[in-house]
Tab-separated table of C-alpha atoms in Angstrom:
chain	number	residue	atom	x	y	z
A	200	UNK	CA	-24.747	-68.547	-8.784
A	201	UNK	CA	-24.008	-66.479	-12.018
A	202	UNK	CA	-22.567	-62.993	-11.243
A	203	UNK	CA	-22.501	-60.918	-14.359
A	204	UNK	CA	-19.555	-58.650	-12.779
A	205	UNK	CA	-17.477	-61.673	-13.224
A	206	UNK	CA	-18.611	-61.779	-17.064
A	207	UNK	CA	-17.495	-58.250	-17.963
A	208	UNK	CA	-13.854	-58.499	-15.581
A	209	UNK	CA	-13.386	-61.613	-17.949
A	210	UNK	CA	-14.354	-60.004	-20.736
A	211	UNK	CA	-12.852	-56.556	-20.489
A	212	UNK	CA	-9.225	-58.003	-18.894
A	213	UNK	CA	-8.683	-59.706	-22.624
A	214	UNK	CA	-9.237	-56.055	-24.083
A	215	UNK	CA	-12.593	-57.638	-25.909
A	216	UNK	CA	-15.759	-56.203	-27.323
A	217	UNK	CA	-19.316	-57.366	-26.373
A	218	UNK	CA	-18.941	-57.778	-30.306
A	219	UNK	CA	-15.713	-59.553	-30.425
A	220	UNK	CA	-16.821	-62.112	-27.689
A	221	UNK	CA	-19.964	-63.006	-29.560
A	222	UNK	CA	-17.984	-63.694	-32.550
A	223	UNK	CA	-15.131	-66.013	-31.216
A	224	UNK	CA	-18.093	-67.279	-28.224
A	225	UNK	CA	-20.580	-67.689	-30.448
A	226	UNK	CA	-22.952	-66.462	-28.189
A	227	UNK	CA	-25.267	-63.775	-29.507
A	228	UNK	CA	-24.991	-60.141	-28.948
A	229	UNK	CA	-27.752	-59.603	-27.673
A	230	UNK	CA	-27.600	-62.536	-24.902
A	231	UNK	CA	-23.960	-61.121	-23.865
A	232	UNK	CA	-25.417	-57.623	-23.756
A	233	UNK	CA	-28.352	-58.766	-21.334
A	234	UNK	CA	-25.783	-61.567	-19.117
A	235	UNK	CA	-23.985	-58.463	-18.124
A	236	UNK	CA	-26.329	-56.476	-17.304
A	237	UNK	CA	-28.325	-59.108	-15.549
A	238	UNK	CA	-31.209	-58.735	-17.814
A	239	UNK	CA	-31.517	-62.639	-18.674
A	240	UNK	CA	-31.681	-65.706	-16.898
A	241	UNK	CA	-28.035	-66.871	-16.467
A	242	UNK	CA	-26.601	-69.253	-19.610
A	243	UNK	CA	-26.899	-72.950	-19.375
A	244	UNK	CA	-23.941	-74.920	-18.767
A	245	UNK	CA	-23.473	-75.266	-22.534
A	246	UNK	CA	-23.311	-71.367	-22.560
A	247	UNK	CA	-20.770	-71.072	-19.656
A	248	UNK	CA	-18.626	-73.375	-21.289
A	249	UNK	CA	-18.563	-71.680	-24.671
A	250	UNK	CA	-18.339	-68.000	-22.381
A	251	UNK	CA	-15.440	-69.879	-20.297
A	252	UNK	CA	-13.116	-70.962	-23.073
A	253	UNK	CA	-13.348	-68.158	-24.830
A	254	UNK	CA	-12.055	-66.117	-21.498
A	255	UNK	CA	-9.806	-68.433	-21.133
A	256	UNK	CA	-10.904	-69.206	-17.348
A	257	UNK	CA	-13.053	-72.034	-15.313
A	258	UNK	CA	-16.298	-72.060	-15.416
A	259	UNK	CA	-16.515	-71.488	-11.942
A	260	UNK	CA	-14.745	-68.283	-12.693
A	261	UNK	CA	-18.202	-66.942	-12.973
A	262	UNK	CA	-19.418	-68.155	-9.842
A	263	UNK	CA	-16.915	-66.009	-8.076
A	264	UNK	CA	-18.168	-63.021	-5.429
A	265	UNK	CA	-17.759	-59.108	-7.595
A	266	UNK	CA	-14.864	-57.676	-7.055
A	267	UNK	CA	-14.509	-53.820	-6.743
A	268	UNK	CA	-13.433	-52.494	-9.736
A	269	UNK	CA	-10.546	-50.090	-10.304
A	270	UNK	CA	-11.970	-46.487	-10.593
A	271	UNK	CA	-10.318	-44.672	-14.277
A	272	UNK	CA	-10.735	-41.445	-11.841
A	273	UNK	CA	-8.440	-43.371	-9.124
A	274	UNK	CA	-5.734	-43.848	-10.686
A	275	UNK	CA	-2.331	-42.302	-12.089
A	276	UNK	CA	-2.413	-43.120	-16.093
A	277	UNK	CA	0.363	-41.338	-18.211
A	278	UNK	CA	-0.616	-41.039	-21.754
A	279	UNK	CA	-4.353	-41.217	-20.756
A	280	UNK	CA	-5.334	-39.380	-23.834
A	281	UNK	CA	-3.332	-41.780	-26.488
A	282	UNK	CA	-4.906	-45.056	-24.475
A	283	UNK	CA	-8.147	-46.535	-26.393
A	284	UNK	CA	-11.027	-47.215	-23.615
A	285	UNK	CA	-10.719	-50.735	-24.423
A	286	UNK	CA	-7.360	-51.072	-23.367
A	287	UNK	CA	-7.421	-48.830	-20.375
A	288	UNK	CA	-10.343	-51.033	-18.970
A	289	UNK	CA	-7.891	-54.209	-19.789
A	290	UNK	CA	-5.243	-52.962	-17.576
A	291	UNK	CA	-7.743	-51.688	-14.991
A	292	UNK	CA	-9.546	-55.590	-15.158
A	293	UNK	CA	-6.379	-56.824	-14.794
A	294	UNK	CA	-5.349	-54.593	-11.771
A	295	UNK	CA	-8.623	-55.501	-10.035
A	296	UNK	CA	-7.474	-59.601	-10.607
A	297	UNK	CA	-4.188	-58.856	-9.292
A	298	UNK	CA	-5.691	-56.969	-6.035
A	299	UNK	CA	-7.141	-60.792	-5.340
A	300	UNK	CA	-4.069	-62.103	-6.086
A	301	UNK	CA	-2.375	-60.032	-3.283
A	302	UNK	CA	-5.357	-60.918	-1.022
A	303	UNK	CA	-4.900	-64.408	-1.467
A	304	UNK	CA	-0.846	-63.931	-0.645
A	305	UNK	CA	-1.633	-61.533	2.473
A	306	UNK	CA	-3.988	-64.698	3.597
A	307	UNK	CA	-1.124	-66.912	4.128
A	308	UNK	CA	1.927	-64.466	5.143
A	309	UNK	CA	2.470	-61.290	6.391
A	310	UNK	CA	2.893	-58.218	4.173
A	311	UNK	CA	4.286	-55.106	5.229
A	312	UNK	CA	1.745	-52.404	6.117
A	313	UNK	CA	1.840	-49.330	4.493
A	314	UNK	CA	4.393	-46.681	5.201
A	315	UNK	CA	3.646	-43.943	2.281
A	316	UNK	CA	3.253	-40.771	3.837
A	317	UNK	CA	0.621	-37.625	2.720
A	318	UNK	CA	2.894	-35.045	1.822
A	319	UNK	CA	0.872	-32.847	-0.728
A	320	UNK	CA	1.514	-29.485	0.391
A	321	UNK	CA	5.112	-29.510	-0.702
A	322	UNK	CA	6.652	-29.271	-3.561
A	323	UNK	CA	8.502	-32.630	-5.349
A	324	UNK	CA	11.423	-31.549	-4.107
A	325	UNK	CA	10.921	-30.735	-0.920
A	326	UNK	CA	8.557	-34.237	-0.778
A	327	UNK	CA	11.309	-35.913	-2.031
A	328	UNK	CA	14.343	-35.077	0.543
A	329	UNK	CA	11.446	-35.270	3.092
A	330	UNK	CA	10.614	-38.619	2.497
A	331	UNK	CA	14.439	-39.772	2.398
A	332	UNK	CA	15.398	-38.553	5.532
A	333	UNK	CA	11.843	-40.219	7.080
A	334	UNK	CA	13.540	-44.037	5.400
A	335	UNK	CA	16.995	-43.031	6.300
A	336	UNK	CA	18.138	-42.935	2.947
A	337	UNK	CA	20.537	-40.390	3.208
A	338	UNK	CA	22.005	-38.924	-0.102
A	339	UNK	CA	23.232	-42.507	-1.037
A	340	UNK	CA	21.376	-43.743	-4.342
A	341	UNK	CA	18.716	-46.230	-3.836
A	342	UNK	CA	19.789	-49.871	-4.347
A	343	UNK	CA	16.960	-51.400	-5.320
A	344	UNK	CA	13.319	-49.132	-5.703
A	345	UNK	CA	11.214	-52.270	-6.006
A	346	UNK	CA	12.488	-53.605	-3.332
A	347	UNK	CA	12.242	-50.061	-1.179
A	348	UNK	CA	8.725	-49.907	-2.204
A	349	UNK	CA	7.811	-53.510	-0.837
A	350	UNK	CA	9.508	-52.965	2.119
A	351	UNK	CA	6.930	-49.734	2.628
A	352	UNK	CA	3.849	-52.344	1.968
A	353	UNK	CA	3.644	-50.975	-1.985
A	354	UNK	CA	2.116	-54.045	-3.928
A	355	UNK	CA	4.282	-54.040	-7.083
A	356	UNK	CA	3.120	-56.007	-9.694
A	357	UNK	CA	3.688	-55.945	-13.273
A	358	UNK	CA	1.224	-54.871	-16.666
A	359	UNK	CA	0.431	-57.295	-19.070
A	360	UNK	CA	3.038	-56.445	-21.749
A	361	UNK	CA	0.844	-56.464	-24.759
A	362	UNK	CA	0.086	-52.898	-23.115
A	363	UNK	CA	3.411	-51.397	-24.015
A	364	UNK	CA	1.621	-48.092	-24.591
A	365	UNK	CA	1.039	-47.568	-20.296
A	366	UNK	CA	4.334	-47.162	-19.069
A	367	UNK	CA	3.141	-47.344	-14.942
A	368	UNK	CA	0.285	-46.659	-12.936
A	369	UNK	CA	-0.497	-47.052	-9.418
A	370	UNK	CA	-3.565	-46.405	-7.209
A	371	UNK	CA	-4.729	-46.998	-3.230
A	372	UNK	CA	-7.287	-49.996	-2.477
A	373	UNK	CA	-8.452	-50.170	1.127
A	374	UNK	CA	-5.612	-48.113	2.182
A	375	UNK	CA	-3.020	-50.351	0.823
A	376	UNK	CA	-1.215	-48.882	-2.800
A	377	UNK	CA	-0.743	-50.747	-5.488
A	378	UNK	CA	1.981	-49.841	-8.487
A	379	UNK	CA	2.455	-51.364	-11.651
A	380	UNK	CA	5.228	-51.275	-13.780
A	381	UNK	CA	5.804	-52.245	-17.255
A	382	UNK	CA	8.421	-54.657	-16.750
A	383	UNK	CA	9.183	-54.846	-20.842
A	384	UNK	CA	11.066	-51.417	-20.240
A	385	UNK	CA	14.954	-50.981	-19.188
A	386	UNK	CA	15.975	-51.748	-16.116
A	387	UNK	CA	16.746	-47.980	-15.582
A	388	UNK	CA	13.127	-47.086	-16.993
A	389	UNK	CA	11.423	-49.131	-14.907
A	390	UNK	CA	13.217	-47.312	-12.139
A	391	UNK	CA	12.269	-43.797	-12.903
A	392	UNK	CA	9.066	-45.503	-13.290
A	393	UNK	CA	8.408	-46.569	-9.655
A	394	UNK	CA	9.811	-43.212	-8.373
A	395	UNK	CA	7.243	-41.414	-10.579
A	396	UNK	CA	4.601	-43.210	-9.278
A	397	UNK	CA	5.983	-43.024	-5.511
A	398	UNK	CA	5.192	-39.572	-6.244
A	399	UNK	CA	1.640	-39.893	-7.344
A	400	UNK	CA	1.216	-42.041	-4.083
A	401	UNK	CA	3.030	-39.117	-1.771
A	402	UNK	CA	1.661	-36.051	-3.483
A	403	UNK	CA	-1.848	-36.882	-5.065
A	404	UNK	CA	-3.101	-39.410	-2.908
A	405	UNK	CA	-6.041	-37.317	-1.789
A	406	UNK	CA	-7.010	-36.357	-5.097
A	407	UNK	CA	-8.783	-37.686	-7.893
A	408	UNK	CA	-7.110	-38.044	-11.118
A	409	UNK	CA	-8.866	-35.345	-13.090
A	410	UNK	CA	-7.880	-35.801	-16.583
A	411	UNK	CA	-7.898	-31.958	-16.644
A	412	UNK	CA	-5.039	-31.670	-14.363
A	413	UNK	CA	-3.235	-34.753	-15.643
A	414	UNK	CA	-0.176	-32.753	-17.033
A	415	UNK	CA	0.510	-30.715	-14.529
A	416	UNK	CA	0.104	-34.013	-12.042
A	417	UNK	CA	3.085	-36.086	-14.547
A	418	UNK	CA	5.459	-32.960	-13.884
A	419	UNK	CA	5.049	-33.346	-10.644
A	420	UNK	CA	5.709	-36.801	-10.280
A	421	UNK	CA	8.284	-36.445	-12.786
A	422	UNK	CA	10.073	-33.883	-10.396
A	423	UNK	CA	9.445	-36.015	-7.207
A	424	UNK	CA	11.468	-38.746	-9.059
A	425	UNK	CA	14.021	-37.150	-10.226
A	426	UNK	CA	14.836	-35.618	-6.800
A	427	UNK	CA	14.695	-38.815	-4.901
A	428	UNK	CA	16.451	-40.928	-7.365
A	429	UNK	CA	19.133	-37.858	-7.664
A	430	UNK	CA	19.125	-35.608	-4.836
A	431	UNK	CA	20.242	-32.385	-4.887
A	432	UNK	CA	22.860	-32.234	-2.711
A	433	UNK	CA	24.728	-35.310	-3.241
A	434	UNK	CA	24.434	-34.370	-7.536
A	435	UNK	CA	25.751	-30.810	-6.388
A	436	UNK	CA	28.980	-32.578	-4.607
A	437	UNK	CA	29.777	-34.457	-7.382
A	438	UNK	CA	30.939	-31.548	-9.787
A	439	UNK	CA	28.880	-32.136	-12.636
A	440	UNK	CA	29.300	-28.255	-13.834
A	441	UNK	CA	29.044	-29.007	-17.666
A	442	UNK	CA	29.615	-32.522	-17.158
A	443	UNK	CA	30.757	-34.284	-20.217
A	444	UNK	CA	29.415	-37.267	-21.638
A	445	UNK	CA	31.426	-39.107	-20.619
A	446	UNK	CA	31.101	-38.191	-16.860
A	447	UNK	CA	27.602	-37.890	-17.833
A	448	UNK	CA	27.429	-42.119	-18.844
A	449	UNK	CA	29.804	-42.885	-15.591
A	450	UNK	CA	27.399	-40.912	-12.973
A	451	UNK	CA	24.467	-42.282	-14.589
A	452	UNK	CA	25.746	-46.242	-13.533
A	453	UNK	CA	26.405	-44.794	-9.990
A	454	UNK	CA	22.562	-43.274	-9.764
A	455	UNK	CA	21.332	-45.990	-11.925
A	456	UNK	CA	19.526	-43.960	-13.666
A	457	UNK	CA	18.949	-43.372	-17.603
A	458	UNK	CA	21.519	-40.816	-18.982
A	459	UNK	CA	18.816	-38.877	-20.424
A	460	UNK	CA	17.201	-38.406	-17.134
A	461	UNK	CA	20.563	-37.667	-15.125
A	462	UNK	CA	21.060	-35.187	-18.059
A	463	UNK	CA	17.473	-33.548	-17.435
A	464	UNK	CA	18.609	-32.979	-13.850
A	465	UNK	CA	21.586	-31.406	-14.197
A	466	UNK	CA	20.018	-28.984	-16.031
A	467	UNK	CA	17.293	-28.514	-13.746
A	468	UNK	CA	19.940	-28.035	-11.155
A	469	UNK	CA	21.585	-25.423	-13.437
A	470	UNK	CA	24.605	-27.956	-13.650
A	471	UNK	CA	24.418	-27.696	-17.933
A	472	UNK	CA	23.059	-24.690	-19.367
A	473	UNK	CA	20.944	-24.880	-22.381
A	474	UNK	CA	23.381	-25.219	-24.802
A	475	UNK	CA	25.174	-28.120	-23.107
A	476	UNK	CA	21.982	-29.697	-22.351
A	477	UNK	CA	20.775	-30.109	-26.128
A	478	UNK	CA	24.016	-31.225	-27.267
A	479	UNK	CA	24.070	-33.778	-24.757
A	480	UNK	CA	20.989	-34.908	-25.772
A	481	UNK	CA	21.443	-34.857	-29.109
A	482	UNK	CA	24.539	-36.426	-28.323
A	483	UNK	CA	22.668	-39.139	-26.584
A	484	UNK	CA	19.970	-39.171	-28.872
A	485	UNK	CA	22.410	-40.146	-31.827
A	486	UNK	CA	24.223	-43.160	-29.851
A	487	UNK	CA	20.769	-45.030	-28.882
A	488	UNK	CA	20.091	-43.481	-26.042
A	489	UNK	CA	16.863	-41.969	-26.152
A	490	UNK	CA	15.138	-45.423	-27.364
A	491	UNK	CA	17.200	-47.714	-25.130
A	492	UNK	CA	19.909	-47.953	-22.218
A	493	UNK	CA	23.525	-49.068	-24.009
A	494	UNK	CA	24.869	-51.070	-21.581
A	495	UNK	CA	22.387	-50.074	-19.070
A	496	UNK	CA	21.609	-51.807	-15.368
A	497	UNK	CA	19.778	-55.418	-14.985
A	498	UNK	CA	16.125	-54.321	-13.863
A	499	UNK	CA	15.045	-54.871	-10.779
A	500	UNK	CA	13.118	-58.239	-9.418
A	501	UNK	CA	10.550	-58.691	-6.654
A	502	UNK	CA	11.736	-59.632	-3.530
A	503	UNK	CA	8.769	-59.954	-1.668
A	504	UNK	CA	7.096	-62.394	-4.348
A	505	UNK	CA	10.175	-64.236	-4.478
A	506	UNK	CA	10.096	-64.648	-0.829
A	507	UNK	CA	6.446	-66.078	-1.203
A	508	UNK	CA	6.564	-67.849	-4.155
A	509	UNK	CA	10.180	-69.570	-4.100
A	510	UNK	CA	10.718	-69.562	-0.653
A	511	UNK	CA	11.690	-72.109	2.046
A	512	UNK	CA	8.612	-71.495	4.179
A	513	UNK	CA	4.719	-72.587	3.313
A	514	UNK	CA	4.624	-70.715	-0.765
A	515	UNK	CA	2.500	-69.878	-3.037
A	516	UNK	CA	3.436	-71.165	-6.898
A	517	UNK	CA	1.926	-70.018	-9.780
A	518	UNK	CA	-0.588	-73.055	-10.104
A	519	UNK	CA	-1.394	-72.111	-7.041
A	520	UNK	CA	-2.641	-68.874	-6.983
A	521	UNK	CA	-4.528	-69.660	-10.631
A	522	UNK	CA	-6.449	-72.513	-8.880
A	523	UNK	CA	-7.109	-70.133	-5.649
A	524	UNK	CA	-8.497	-67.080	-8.427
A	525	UNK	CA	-10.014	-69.472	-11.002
A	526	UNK	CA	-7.732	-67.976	-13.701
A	527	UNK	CA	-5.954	-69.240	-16.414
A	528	UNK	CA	-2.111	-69.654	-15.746
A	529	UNK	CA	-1.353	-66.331	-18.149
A	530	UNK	CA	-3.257	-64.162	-16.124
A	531	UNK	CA	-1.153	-65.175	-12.998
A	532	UNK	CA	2.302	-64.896	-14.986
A	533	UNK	CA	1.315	-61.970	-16.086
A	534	UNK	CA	1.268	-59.971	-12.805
A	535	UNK	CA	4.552	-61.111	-12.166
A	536	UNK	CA	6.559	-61.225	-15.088
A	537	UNK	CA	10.274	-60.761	-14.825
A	538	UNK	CA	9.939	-59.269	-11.655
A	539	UNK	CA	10.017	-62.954	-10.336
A	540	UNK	CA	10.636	-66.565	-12.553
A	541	UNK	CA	7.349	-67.389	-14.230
A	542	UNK	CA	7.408	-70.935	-13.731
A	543	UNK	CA	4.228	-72.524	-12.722
């Protein structure tokens, strides 16, 4: 009944070393080297027990049918280059656990199917207004984009937040996407965020994330969000021609948006020239800006989990879905922290 997949998604979701878990396992090297690759009889119970507490899940956790892991080449990393191995494959174990954890909510209620259009022979901006006036979105700014992107059947869930170095990633499994946000960022971050990787899902879908086109993909999904966040036209009614900062800070509360990136697209838009836009960075650099959000927006929360999880109808808690997985209650938090309570 051992699986050895189950071993290494325990293992690797906890950001450990084959050399690390031997130490605080005390399981030999060599034994955890041949358990994973299904070169050894499986442990004994007294083995499993030492391998389960120091994973921090059930024993049983390794009894559990392989899940399909998340492909590195599948999916939309920022900072890819500046992200140890170890710590991409954490995330990417974690993802995997969190695709069963949607599979166990889709069991008992009905998600919304997927409504995220192919639209990769356009340009961001063109994508952009195209896929506004497919929602009915108008020119209006978006309330709420986690919400927006439930209500299109996008899984949101959040990254652990010991990985504050991965800002958002996202990726399609059987059809259905998946984004993840780091929910330890501003409320207007995390925003930009979920546009960006809107974008990925829109314009890159069909494509494999080759690490060798990986900059000019983040421009593009930069772009993407900055148009659909701030469209042209309604930014071009609102006579921002060398907008001060203090119209700058005002507009940025109506977009909800950071003012650095409402600054970034008025320039793009030819709104500040180049001169007006490095003072106004500068500017904004100098009063916190750049770091944080001053006074910024509350970030967004998950309606759809809260709907599962808290509402009046049959839910899933917390303990539930850790007993349902075989996880420890951390792992569970963890996909949804702060985008719903984490009570258990």
């Amino acid at each position: 009944m051992f699986n050895p997949a189950r071993l290494k998604l325990a293992r690797q979701r906890l950001g450990l070393t084959l050399t690390k878990l031997a130490a605080v396992s005390e399981v030999s090297l060599r034994s955890l080297t041949n358990y994973e690759n299904g070169k050894q009889l499986p442990p004994s119970d007294e083995t499993l027990r030492k391998l389960a507490n120091a994973l921090s899940v059930p024993p049983v956790f390794f009894e559990r049918e392989t899940v399909e892991a998340v492909p590195v080449e599948a999916v939309s990393f920022r900072k890819l280059s500046k992200t140890t191995a170890t710590r991409r494959d954490a995330v990417l174990a974690s993802a995997s656990l969190a695709v069963e954890f949607f599979a166990t909510i889709a069991s008992k209620f009905r998600l919304p199917e997927s409504d995220i259009p192919t639209l990769d022979k356009l340009s961001p901006e063109s994508a952009a207004e195209l896929l506004r006036r497919r929602w009915n979105l108008g020119d209006r700014p978006i309330s709420n984009m986690v919400h927006l992107l439930e209500s299109k059947g996008v899984r949101v869930a959040a990254i652990r937040h010991e990985y504050s170095d991965i800002d958002a990633f996202c990726f399609y499994r059987d059809a259905t996407p998946y984004v993840f946000l780091n929910t330890s960022r501003s409320g207007e971050r995390q925003r930009f965020d979920a546009a960006h990787e809107l974008g990925h899902l829109v314009l890159h879908s069909e494509l494999e994330m080759d690490p060798s086109t990986s900059k000019e993909r983040e421009t593009e999904a930069n772009e993407f969000a900055a148009a659909f966040l701030m469209p042209q036209s309604a930014v071009l009614s609102q006579s921002m021609n060398g907008a001060s900062l203090d119209r700058i800070l005002a507009a940025r509360s109506y977009w909800r948006v950071s003012a650095m990136a409402l600054t970034h697209r008025l320039r793009e838009l030819h709104l500040l020239n180049n001169w007006q836009y490095r003072t106004a960075c500068v500017t904004l650099s100098d009063q916190g800006y750049r770091s944080s959000e001053p006074g910024g927006m509350v970030p967004e929360t998950s309606q759809l989990l809260r709907k599962v999880m808290f509402g009046t109808a049959s839910k899933i808690t917390i303990r539930d879905a850790t007993d349902d997985l075989d996880l420890d209650l951390d792992d569970v938090r963890g996909f949804v922290r702060n985008l719903v309570p984490t009570v258990s």
